[in-house]
Coordinates of C-alpha atoms in Angstrom, one line a residue:
M1 CA -8.4 12.2 12.9
A2 CA -8.5 15.7 14.2
N3 CA -9.3 15.5 18.2
P4 CA -9.6 18.9 19.9
N5 CA -10.0 16.5 23.0
Q6 CA -6.8 14.5 22.7
Q7 CA -5.5 13.3 25.9
V8 CA -2.0 14.4 27.2
V9 CA 0.1 11.7 28.2
Y10 CA 3.6 13.1 28.7
T11 CA 3.9 16.2 30.7
K12 CA 7.1 15.3 32.9
L13 CA 11.0 15.5 31.8
F14 CA 12.7 12.9 29.6
I15 CA 16.1 11.9 30.9
N16 CA 18.3 8.7 30.2
N17 CA 15.2 7.2 28.6
E18 CA 12.7 7.7 31.4
F19 CA 9.9 10.1 32.0
V20 CA 10.5 11.6 35.6
D21 CA 9.2 14.5 37.8
A22 CA 11.6 17.5 37.8
K23 CA 14.3 17.5 41.4
S24 CA 12.4 20.7 42.5
G25 CA 8.8 19.1 41.9
K26 CA 7.8 22.4 40.1
T27 CA 5.5 22.3 37.2
F28 CA 4.2 25.1 34.5
P29 CA 1.2 25.2 32.4
T30 CA 0.9 24.7 28.7
I31 CA -1.8 26.9 27.3
N32 CA -4.7 26.4 24.6
P33 CA -4.1 29.6 22.3
A34 CA -7.6 29.1 21.1
N35 CA -9.4 29.2 24.3
C36 CA -6.8 30.6 26.8
K37 CA -7.1 27.4 29.0
K38 CA -4.8 25.1 30.4
I39 CA -3.8 21.8 28.7
A40 CA -1.7 20.4 31.2
D41 CA 1.2 20.9 33.9
I42 CA 4.3 20.3 32.4
A43 CA 7.4 19.3 34.7
E44 CA 10.0 22.4 35.1
A45 CA 13.3 21.5 34.5
D46 CA 16.1 23.7 36.7
K47 CA 19.8 23.5 36.9
R48 CA 19.6 20.5 38.9
D49 CA 17.9 18.5 35.8
I50 CA 20.7 20.4 33.8
N51 CA 23.5 18.6 36.1
I52 CA 21.8 15.5 35.6
L53 CA 22.3 15.7 31.7
A54 CA 25.7 17.2 32.5
N55 CA 27.0 14.4 34.3
L56 CA 25.7 11.7 31.5
E57 CA 27.4 13.9 29.2
S58 CA 30.6 13.6 31.2
L59 CA 29.9 10.2 31.6
D60 CA 30.1 8.7 28.3
N61 CA 32.0 11.4 26.4
G62 CA 34.7 12.3 29.0
K63 CA 34.7 16.2 28.6
P64 CA 34.7 18.2 31.6
F65 CA 31.8 18.9 33.8
G66 CA 32.2 22.8 33.0
D67 CA 32.1 22.4 29.4
S68 CA 29.4 19.7 29.2
V69 CA 27.0 22.5 31.3
F70 CA 28.2 25.0 28.9
D71 CA 26.9 22.7 26.0
I72 CA 23.7 21.9 27.5
N73 CA 23.3 25.4 27.7
C74 CA 23.8 25.7 24.1
A75 CA 21.2 23.2 23.5
I76 CA 18.6 24.7 25.5
D77 CA 19.2 28.5 23.4
T78 CA 18.9 26.5 20.3
F79 CA 15.8 24.6 21.0
R80 CA 14.4 27.8 22.1
Y81 CA 15.5 29.5 19.1
Y82 CA 14.0 27.1 16.7
A83 CA 10.7 27.0 18.6
G84 CA 10.3 30.7 18.2
W85 CA 10.8 29.8 14.2
A86 CA 7.5 27.3 14.6
D87 CA 5.3 29.8 13.4
K88 CA 7.2 31.9 11.5
I89 CA 8.1 29.7 8.5
H90 CA 7.0 31.5 5.3
G91 CA 7.3 32.2 1.8
N92 CA 7.8 35.3 0.0
T93 CA 5.9 37.6 -2.4
I94 CA 7.8 38.2 -5.5
P95 CA 7.4 41.4 -7.7
A96 CA 7.0 39.2 -10.6
D97 CA 6.6 41.2 -14.1
G98 CA 2.7 41.5 -15.5
A99 CA -0.3 41.2 -13.8
S100 CA 0.1 38.4 -11.4
L101 CA 1.0 37.7 -7.9
T102 CA 3.9 35.5 -7.6
L103 CA 4.7 33.9 -4.2
T104 CA 7.0 31.0 -2.5
R105 CA 5.6 28.4 0.1
K106 CA 7.8 26.4 2.5
E107 CA 6.8 23.0 1.8
P108 CA 8.0 19.8 4.0
V109 CA 10.3 17.3 2.0
G110 CA 9.5 13.6 2.0
V111 CA 13.2 11.6 2.1
L112 CA 14.0 8.3 1.2
F113 CA 14.6 5.5 3.8
I114 CA 17.9 3.5 3.3
N115 CA 19.5 1.4 6.1
N116 CA 17.4 2.5 8.6
E117 CA 18.1 6.2 7.9
F118 CA 16.0 8.8 6.4
V119 CA 18.2 10.4 3.7
D120 CA 17.9 13.1 0.7
A121 CA 18.2 11.5 -2.6
K122 CA 22.1 11.5 -4.1
S123 CA 20.8 13.9 -6.9
G124 CA 18.8 16.4 -4.7
K125 CA 15.9 16.0 -6.6
T126 CA 12.4 15.9 -5.3
F127 CA 9.0 15.5 -7.1
P128 CA 5.6 16.7 -5.6
T129 CA 3.1 14.3 -4.5
I130 CA -0.7 15.7 -5.0
N131 CA -4.0 15.5 -3.2
P132 CA -6.6 14.7 -6.2
A133 CA -9.4 16.5 -4.3
N134 CA -8.1 19.6 -4.8
C135 CA -5.0 19.3 -7.2
K136 CA -3.0 21.1 -4.3
K137 CA 0.7 20.0 -3.4
I138 CA 0.6 17.9 -0.2
A139 CA 4.4 17.5 0.1
D140 CA 7.9 17.3 -2.0
I141 CA 9.2 13.8 -1.9
A142 CA 13.0 12.7 -2.6
E143 CA 13.0 11.5 -6.0
A144 CA 15.5 8.1 -5.9
D145 CA 17.0 6.8 -9.1
K146 CA 19.6 4.2 -9.7
E147 CA 22.7 5.8 -7.4
D148 CA 19.7 5.5 -4.8
I149 CA 18.6 2.2 -5.6
D150 CA 22.0 1.0 -5.4
A151 CA 22.7 2.1 -1.7
A152 CA 19.4 0.8 -0.9
V153 CA 20.4 -2.7 -2.4
E154 CA 23.6 -2.8 -1.0
A155 CA 22.3 -2.1 2.5
A156 CA 20.1 -5.0 2.1
K157 CA 22.8 -7.0 0.9
K158 CA 24.7 -6.2 3.9
A159 CA 21.6 -7.1 6.2
F160 CA 21.3 -10.2 4.6
A161 CA 25.0 -11.7 4.6
R162 CA 25.8 -14.5 6.4
G163 CA 26.7 -13.6 10.4
S164 CA 24.4 -10.2 10.1
E165 CA 22.1 -9.4 13.0
W166 CA 19.2 -10.3 10.5
R167 CA 20.4 -13.8 9.7
N168 CA 21.3 -14.6 13.2
L169 CA 17.9 -14.0 14.4
D170 CA 15.7 -16.8 15.5
A171 CA 12.7 -17.6 13.0
S172 CA 10.4 -16.8 16.3
A173 CA 12.2 -13.3 16.8
R174 CA 11.3 -12.4 13.3
G175 CA 7.5 -13.2 13.7
R176 CA 7.7 -10.9 17.2
L177 CA 9.3 -8.3 15.1
L178 CA 6.3 -8.2 12.6
Y179 CA 4.0 -8.4 15.5
K180 CA 5.2 -5.2 17.1
F181 CA 5.2 -3.6 14.1
A182 CA 1.6 -4.6 13.1
D183 CA 0.8 -3.2 16.6
L184 CA 2.4 -0.2 16.1
V185 CA 0.5 0.2 12.8
E186 CA -2.6 -0.3 14.8
R187 CA -1.5 2.3 17.4
D188 CA -0.9 4.8 14.1
I189 CA -4.2 4.0 12.2
N190 CA -5.7 7.6 12.3
I191 CA -2.5 9.2 11.1
L192 CA -1.9 6.5 8.3
A193 CA -5.3 6.6 7.0
N194 CA -5.2 10.4 7.0
L195 CA -2.0 10.2 4.7
E196 CA -3.6 7.3 2.5
S197 CA -6.6 9.3 2.2
L198 CA -4.5 12.8 1.2
D199 CA -2.4 11.3 -1.6
N200 CA -5.0 8.5 -2.9
G201 CA -8.3 10.3 -2.4
K202 CA -10.0 7.4 -1.2
P203 CA -12.6 8.1 1.5
F204 CA -11.2 8.3 5.4
G205 CA -13.3 5.1 6.2
D206 CA -12.3 3.0 3.4
S207 CA -8.5 3.9 4.2
V208 CA -9.1 2.7 8.1
F209 CA -10.6 -0.4 6.7
D210 CA -7.7 -0.9 4.6
I211 CA -5.3 -0.4 7.0
N212 CA -7.2 -2.8 9.1
C213 CA -6.6 -5.4 6.5
A214 CA -3.1 -4.3 6.1
I215 CA -2.6 -5.2 10.1
D216 CA -4.7 -9.1 9.4
T217 CA -1.7 -9.2 6.8
F218 CA 1.1 -8.5 9.1
R219 CA 0.2 -10.7 11.7
Y220 CA -1.0 -13.7 9.5
Y221 CA 2.6 -13.7 8.1
A222 CA 4.3 -12.7 11.6
G223 CA 2.5 -16.4 12.5
W224 CA 4.4 -18.1 9.7
A225 CA 7.8 -17.1 10.6
D226 CA 8.6 -20.0 12.9
K227 CA 6.4 -22.6 10.9
I228 CA 8.7 -22.4 7.5
H229 CA 10.2 -26.0 7.1
G230 CA 11.1 -28.6 4.5
N231 CA 10.8 -32.0 4.4
T232 CA 12.5 -35.5 4.6
I233 CA 11.9 -37.8 1.6
P234 CA 12.4 -41.6 1.3
A235 CA 14.7 -41.8 -1.3
D236 CA 16.2 -45.0 -2.4
G237 CA 19.5 -46.2 -1.3
A238 CA 21.2 -45.9 1.7
S239 CA 20.8 -42.2 2.3
L240 CA 18.7 -39.3 4.3
T241 CA 17.5 -36.9 2.0
L242 CA 16.0 -34.1 3.0
T243 CA 14.7 -30.0 2.2
R244 CA 15.3 -26.9 3.5
K245 CA 13.4 -23.9 3.0
E246 CA 15.6 -20.7 3.0
P247 CA 14.9 -16.8 2.0
V248 CA 15.6 -15.8 -1.7
G249 CA 17.7 -13.0 -0.4
V250 CA 17.0 -8.8 -1.4
V251 CA 13.9 -8.7 -2.9
G252 CA 12.6 -5.8 -5.0
Q253 CA 9.2 -4.4 -4.6
I254 CA 7.2 -2.1 -6.8
I255 CA 3.5 -1.3 -5.6
P256 CA 0.7 0.7 -6.8
W257 CA -1.0 3.6 -5.9
N258 CA -4.6 2.0 -5.7
Y259 CA -4.3 0.4 -2.1
P260 CA -1.0 1.9 -1.0
I261 CA -0.3 0.6 2.3
L262 CA -2.5 -2.8 1.8
M263 CA 0.2 -3.7 -1.0
L264 CA 3.1 -3.0 1.0
A265 CA 1.5 -5.2 3.6
W266 CA 1.2 -7.9 1.0
K267 CA 4.9 -7.2 0.1
W268 CA 6.6 -7.1 3.2
G269 CA 4.6 -9.4 5.2
P270 CA 6.0 -12.7 3.6
A271 CA 9.2 -11.2 2.8
I272 CA 10.0 -10.3 6.1
A273 CA 8.9 -13.6 7.3
A274 CA 10.8 -15.5 5.3
G275 CA 14.0 -13.8 6.1
C276 CA 14.3 -11.7 2.8
T277 CA 15.6 -8.0 2.8
I278 CA 13.5 -5.6 1.0
V279 CA 14.1 -2.5 -1.3
L280 CA 10.4 -1.0 -2.2
K281 CA 9.5 1.4 -4.4
P282 CA 5.9 3.1 -3.6
A283 CA 4.0 4.5 -6.5
E284 CA 5.3 8.1 -6.9
Q285 CA 1.7 9.2 -6.5
T286 CA 1.4 7.8 -3.2
P287 CA 4.3 7.2 -1.0
L288 CA 3.3 8.7 2.5
T289 CA 2.1 5.7 4.1
A290 CA 5.2 3.7 2.8
L291 CA 7.6 6.2 4.7
H292 CA 5.4 6.6 7.9
C293 CA 5.5 2.7 8.2
C294 CA 9.5 3.0 7.7
A295 CA 9.5 5.2 11.1
L296 CA 7.4 2.4 12.9
A297 CA 9.8 -0.2 11.4
K298 CA 12.9 1.3 12.6
E299 CA 10.6 1.7 16.0
A300 CA 9.5 -1.9 15.9
G301 CA 13.3 -2.8 16.3
F302 CA 14.1 -4.0 12.3
P303 CA 17.6 -4.2 12.3
A304 CA 19.3 -1.4 9.7
G305 CA 19.1 -2.4 6.2
V306 CA 16.2 -5.0 6.4
I307 CA 13.7 -2.8 5.0
N308 CA 14.7 0.2 2.5
V309 CA 12.1 3.0 0.7
V310 CA 12.8 4.3 -2.4
P311 CA 10.2 6.7 -3.7
G312 CA 10.9 7.3 -7.2
Y313 CA 9.2 7.2 -10.9
G314 CA 9.0 3.9 -12.7
P315 CA 11.3 4.5 -15.9
T316 CA 14.4 5.4 -13.2
A317 CA 13.9 4.0 -9.9
G318 CA 11.4 1.3 -10.7
Q319 CA 13.6 -0.1 -13.7
A320 CA 16.7 0.1 -11.7
I321 CA 14.9 -2.5 -9.4
A322 CA 13.8 -4.6 -12.1
A323 CA 17.4 -5.1 -13.7
H324 CA 19.8 -4.7 -10.5
P325 CA 22.0 -7.7 -10.5
G326 CA 22.1 -7.6 -6.7
I327 CA 18.2 -8.3 -6.3
H328 CA 17.5 -12.1 -6.1
K329 CA 13.4 -11.8 -6.6
V330 CA 11.3 -8.8 -7.9
A331 CA 7.5 -8.6 -7.0
F332 CA 5.4 -6.1 -9.1
T333 CA 1.7 -5.0 -8.7
G334 CA 0.4 -2.7 -11.5
S335 CA -0.2 -2.5 -15.3
V336 CA 0.5 -5.4 -18.0
D337 CA 2.4 -3.3 -20.0
V338 CA 4.5 -2.0 -17.2
G339 CA 4.6 -6.1 -15.6
K340 CA 6.1 -7.0 -19.2
L341 CA 8.6 -4.7 -18.9
V342 CA 9.7 -5.8 -15.6
M343 CA 10.1 -9.2 -16.2
E344 CA 11.7 -8.3 -19.3
A345 CA 14.6 -5.9 -17.3
A346 CA 14.6 -9.1 -14.9
A347 CA 15.4 -11.8 -17.4
K348 CA 18.2 -9.5 -19.2
S349 CA 19.7 -8.8 -16.0
N350 CA 20.2 -11.6 -13.7
L351 CA 17.3 -14.2 -14.0
K352 CA 15.9 -12.8 -10.9
K353 CA 12.6 -14.2 -9.9
V354 CA 9.4 -12.6 -10.6
S355 CA 6.1 -12.5 -9.1
L356 CA 3.4 -10.1 -11.3
E357 CA -0.2 -8.9 -10.1
L358 CA -1.3 -7.1 -12.8
G359 CA -5.0 -5.7 -14.6
G360 CA -8.2 -7.3 -15.1
K361 CA -11.8 -7.1 -17.1
S362 CA -13.6 -9.4 -14.6
P363 CA -16.6 -10.8 -15.3
L364 CA -19.8 -10.8 -12.6
V365 CA -22.4 -13.0 -13.6
I366 CA -25.9 -12.3 -12.2
F367 CA -28.4 -15.3 -12.9
D368 CA -32.5 -14.7 -12.9
D369 CA -32.8 -17.2 -9.6
C370 CA -30.9 -14.4 -7.4
N371 CA -32.0 -12.3 -4.8
L372 CA -32.2 -9.3 -7.1
D373 CA -31.6 -6.4 -4.3
E374 CA -28.5 -8.4 -3.2
A375 CA -27.1 -8.8 -6.4
V376 CA -27.5 -5.2 -7.2
E377 CA -25.8 -4.2 -4.1
I378 CA -22.8 -6.8 -4.8
A379 CA -22.6 -5.7 -8.4
H380 CA -22.6 -1.9 -7.6
N381 CA -19.7 -2.3 -5.1
A382 CA -17.7 -4.7 -7.2
I383 CA -17.3 -1.9 -9.6
F384 CA -17.6 1.4 -7.6
A385 CA -15.3 0.0 -4.6
N386 CA -12.2 2.2 -4.2
H387 CA -13.8 4.7 -7.2
G388 CA -13.6 1.5 -9.6
Q389 CA -9.8 1.6 -9.2
N390 CA -9.5 -1.8 -8.3
C391 CA -7.5 -4.5 -10.9
C392 CA -10.3 -7.1 -9.5
A393 CA -13.3 -4.8 -10.0
G394 CA -16.2 -6.6 -11.2
S395 CA -16.0 -4.5 -14.6
R396 CA -18.0 -6.4 -16.6
T397 CA -21.5 -7.1 -15.1
F398 CA -23.1 -10.0 -17.4
V399 CA -27.2 -10.2 -16.3
Q400 CA -29.6 -12.7 -17.6
E401 CA -32.1 -11.9 -19.6
G402 CA -35.1 -12.1 -17.8
I403 CA -34.0 -9.8 -14.9
Y404 CA -32.1 -7.1 -17.5
E405 CA -34.4 -4.3 -17.5
E406 CA -35.4 -4.8 -13.4
F407 CA -31.6 -5.1 -12.7
V408 CA -30.8 -2.0 -14.7
K409 CA -33.4 0.3 -13.0
K410 CA -32.3 -0.8 -9.6
S411 CA -28.7 -0.2 -10.4
V412 CA -29.3 3.2 -11.5
E413 CA -31.3 3.6 -8.4
L414 CA -28.4 2.6 -6.2
A415 CA -26.1 4.8 -8.1
K416 CA -28.1 7.8 -7.5
K417 CA -27.5 7.4 -3.4
R418 CA -24.0 7.0 -3.8
K419 CA -22.2 10.0 -2.1
V420 CA -19.0 11.5 -3.8
G421 CA -16.8 14.1 -2.6
D422 CA -13.9 14.7 -0.5
A423 CA -12.1 12.0 1.3
F424 CA -12.7 13.7 4.8
A425 CA -16.4 14.8 4.4
A426 CA -19.1 12.8 6.3
D427 CA -20.5 9.5 4.4
V428 CA -18.5 10.2 1.5
Q429 CA -18.4 6.8 -0.4
Q430 CA -16.3 8.1 -3.0
G431 CA -13.4 10.1 -3.8
P432 CA -11.7 11.6 -6.8
Q433 CA -9.4 9.6 -8.9
V434 CA -5.8 9.3 -8.2
N435 CA -4.5 11.9 -10.7
D436 CA -5.5 14.1 -14.0
M437 CA -4.0 11.3 -16.4
I438 CA -6.4 8.5 -14.8
F439 CA -9.6 11.0 -14.9
N440 CA -8.8 11.6 -18.4
R441 CA -8.3 8.5 -19.5
I442 CA -11.7 7.4 -17.7
L443 CA -13.5 10.5 -19.4
K444 CA -12.1 9.1 -22.9
Y445 CA -13.4 5.7 -22.0
I446 CA -17.0 6.9 -21.2
E447 CA -17.2 9.1 -24.3
S448 CA -15.9 5.8 -26.3
G449 CA -19.2 4.1 -24.7
K450 CA -21.2 6.6 -26.0
N451 CA -19.7 6.5 -29.5
E452 CA -20.0 3.1 -29.8
G453 CA -23.3 2.7 -29.0
A454 CA -23.7 1.9 -24.9
K455 CA -26.4 3.9 -23.3
V456 CA -25.8 6.3 -20.4
E457 CA -28.2 5.2 -17.7
F458 CA -26.6 7.4 -15.2
G459 CA -23.4 9.7 -14.5
G460 CA -21.1 9.9 -17.7
K461 CA -19.6 13.2 -16.4
R462 CA -17.0 14.9 -14.2
W463 CA -18.6 15.8 -10.9
G464 CA -18.0 19.2 -9.5
N465 CA -15.3 21.8 -10.6
E466 CA -12.7 21.1 -8.6
G467 CA -10.2 17.9 -8.2
Y468 CA -10.2 14.4 -10.4
F469 CA -14.1 13.5 -9.4
I470 CA -16.0 11.2 -11.8
E471 CA -19.9 10.6 -11.4
P472 CA -20.8 6.8 -10.8
T473 CA -21.4 5.7 -14.6
I474 CA -23.7 3.1 -15.7
F475 CA -23.7 1.9 -19.2
S476 CA -26.5 -0.5 -20.9
G477 CA -26.9 -2.1 -23.9
V478 CA -23.0 -2.9 -23.9
T479 CA -21.8 -5.8 -26.4
D480 CA -18.9 -7.8 -26.2
G481 CA -17.1 -6.0 -29.0
M482 CA -17.2 -2.6 -27.6
T483 CA -14.1 -0.9 -26.0
I484 CA -15.5 -0.5 -22.8
A485 CA -16.4 -4.2 -22.4
K486 CA -12.6 -5.1 -23.7
E487 CA -10.3 -2.8 -22.0
E488 CA -9.4 -2.1 -18.3
I489 CA -10.9 1.2 -17.4
F490 CA -10.0 1.4 -13.7
G491 CA -12.6 4.0 -12.8
P492 CA -16.4 4.0 -11.7
V493 CA -18.1 2.8 -14.8
Q494 CA -20.3 -0.1 -14.7
S495 CA -21.1 -1.9 -18.2
I496 CA -23.9 -4.0 -18.1
L497 CA -24.3 -6.9 -20.7
K498 CA -27.4 -9.4 -21.5
F499 CA -26.8 -13.2 -21.5
K500 CA -29.0 -16.2 -22.4
T501 CA -27.2 -19.5 -20.8
L502 CA -24.6 -20.7 -18.6
E503 CA -23.0 -22.0 -21.5
E504 CA -22.7 -18.7 -23.4
V505 CA -21.8 -16.8 -20.6
I506 CA -18.6 -19.2 -19.5
E507 CA -17.6 -18.8 -23.2
R508 CA -18.1 -14.8 -23.0
S509 CA -16.8 -14.5 -19.6
N510 CA -13.2 -16.2 -20.9
A511 CA -13.1 -14.2 -24.0
T512 CA -10.4 -11.8 -22.5
N513 CA -6.9 -11.6 -22.2
Y514 CA -7.1 -11.1 -18.5
G515 CA -8.0 -13.7 -15.7
L516 CA -7.8 -12.1 -12.5
A517 CA -10.8 -12.6 -10.6
S518 CA -14.7 -13.5 -11.3
G519 CA -18.3 -13.6 -9.5
I520 CA -21.4 -15.4 -9.8
V521 CA -24.4 -14.7 -8.3
T522 CA -27.5 -17.5 -8.3
N523 CA -29.2 -19.7 -5.7
N524 CA -28.4 -22.9 -7.9
L525 CA -25.2 -24.6 -6.6
N526 CA -24.7 -26.4 -9.5
T527 CA -24.7 -23.6 -12.0
A528 CA -22.2 -22.1 -9.7
L529 CA -20.0 -25.0 -9.1
V530 CA -20.2 -25.5 -13.3
F531 CA -19.2 -21.4 -13.4
A532 CA -16.3 -22.0 -10.9
Q533 CA -14.5 -24.7 -12.6
A534 CA -14.9 -23.6 -16.3
V535 CA -14.3 -19.8 -15.7
Q536 CA -10.5 -18.9 -16.5
A537 CA -9.6 -17.1 -13.6
G538 CA -7.4 -16.9 -10.5
S539 CA -10.3 -16.2 -8.0
V540 CA -14.0 -17.1 -8.2
W541 CA -16.4 -15.6 -5.7
V542 CA -19.9 -17.0 -5.4
N543 CA -22.8 -14.7 -3.9
C544 CA -20.3 -12.4 -2.7
Y545 CA -17.3 -10.5 -4.6
D546 CA -13.9 -9.2 -3.6
A547 CA -13.6 -11.3 -0.8
V548 CA -10.1 -11.3 -0.7
V549 CA -8.5 -12.5 2.9
P550 CA -4.6 -13.1 3.8
Q551 CA -5.2 -16.4 4.2
A552 CA -6.2 -17.3 0.9
P553 CA -3.9 -17.2 -2.3
F554 CA -4.8 -14.3 -4.7
G555 CA -3.5 -14.0 -8.6
G556 CA -4.5 -14.1 -12.1
F557 CA -4.4 -16.2 -14.9
K558 CA -3.2 -15.5 -18.5
Q559 CA -2.1 -11.9 -18.8
S560 CA -3.4 -11.4 -15.5
G561 CA 0.0 -12.0 -13.4
A562 CA 2.5 -14.8 -12.7
G563 CA 2.5 -16.3 -9.5
R564 CA 0.6 -16.0 -5.9
E565 CA 0.2 -13.2 -3.3
L566 CA -1.1 -14.1 0.3
G567 CA -1.4 -17.5 2.0
E568 CA 1.4 -19.9 1.9
D569 CA 1.4 -19.7 -1.7
G570 CA 2.6 -16.1 -1.4
L571 CA 4.8 -16.8 1.1
D572 CA 6.5 -19.8 -1.3
L573 CA 7.8 -16.9 -3.4
Y574 CA 10.5 -15.9 -1.3
L575 CA 11.6 -19.0 -0.6
E576 CA 14.3 -21.4 -2.3
T577 CA 13.9 -25.0 -1.7
K578 CA 17.7 -26.8 -1.1
T579 CA 17.9 -30.4 -1.4
I580 CA 20.3 -31.9 1.3
S581 CA 21.4 -35.8 1.1
I582 CA 23.4 -37.5 3.4
K583 CA 24.7 -40.9 2.6
L584 CA 24.5 -43.5 5.8
P585 CA 26.2 -46.7 6.5
T586 CA 23.4 -48.6 6.1
N587 CA 19.7 -48.7 4.5
N588 CA 17.2 -48.7 7.2

């Protein structure tokens, strides 16, 4: 968050890992050029401070004291040289042919994080990350491919090797590292939220909310680190039989662009608690928060190679992770089609363990005994939260026929109040879709709904003239056979369907290849319980929606995935169970 009143904390010299006053006691002012007022007094180094540095240099390097003084003066000259460059970094105008203005601009470059170091891609290739609010480039990111994945896996293997610093850590120490990392994420929450909103487009407040959820997830799994245990088993015969839980090893993790840092937390938390080492590929659309988290992981004290982050494209970097023989488990969140490719690559390589959290077409069922205003709000947030870019979005809103017309009317009234705009604008509830491909696909689905006979009650168009914004859109008169009722749109499009009875809506809710989540709004507990037991979905939310918490498992039935994330179930995915039997002299 921009803060013109930011408190200045560090004004002393930094020598030998300590902030100290200048030997002379002298200070000099640093000035705000916007108003010519003093910001703070800074300790002024002189020859005595140089002598301290020269003494330290000669002590641990062995070079003559005079040489150290010379080197430090050269270093001072270098710092001053580049300080002078800070506001002079510019591109060039180019006299190109034709009626055009051509210019270059210098941009920051994002890099890979391998073995606790930020490094360039082996190929030297980069790709741009784009601000979806204005379609402008934020930065160039180093593009990982197979060679970089190999390097990251090698670092992770070394970190996981028997006798390594990571393997020798007590389980409680792993937990403390994860707690410290969570504290650093909390410290940098505004920085991370700015980055998240920049390349994802979600409102700044939503980014802050997501990061707080990520912090909760890290802390939840930090508490698990020293509570992972096996069991003793009363086996027949004169023996002692027990089980031991062990980390699965090097894990590959591929996360999506809709919840970048939250999905990172879902993956890193249990893997670190279990004692695994990580090679993670963030979505190419949203790599910025993952790279900042690498710096925080290093600051927290994670040993080299435990965490590696390799931005890149799915067909290259993602494929290399899924197929890598040195990776023992892969976790993927994304589309069904890509999930199938990940599973196939895992099977054809080394039959690595696979967990998948994929798409959904989740039903939210509204019964006529509900509080209608509350139901409208629940349904509104279920589909429009995160711009509809949510795998468990309540994208099929079933409303009982007696309240259908009134529900549609109130839903439109609420949608009209929804504020769309730039992520950093005040009170904005909905930002842009993440990129042009998603934007255009959603608009095609909206046209499909119109062409197949559904009625647009509100929205249905692009919002504004710049960026990938789409109006909150509501369709009524939707039937089960329409494309918008069957396929995952992944956008701010509410399809409202009509039903009569509980048995009918259960059957229609289950008539899909997906099974990630579901919801029901009713004041009848029996109705809620019957629906909750009958619906084929990994999560059922009663009189609420999207109630995802770190303590409870989350995942899908059918083609919505394999395995569970979060809770103890999510931890188990990163563990192997070993059975140990010990022969005893007598049977006690």
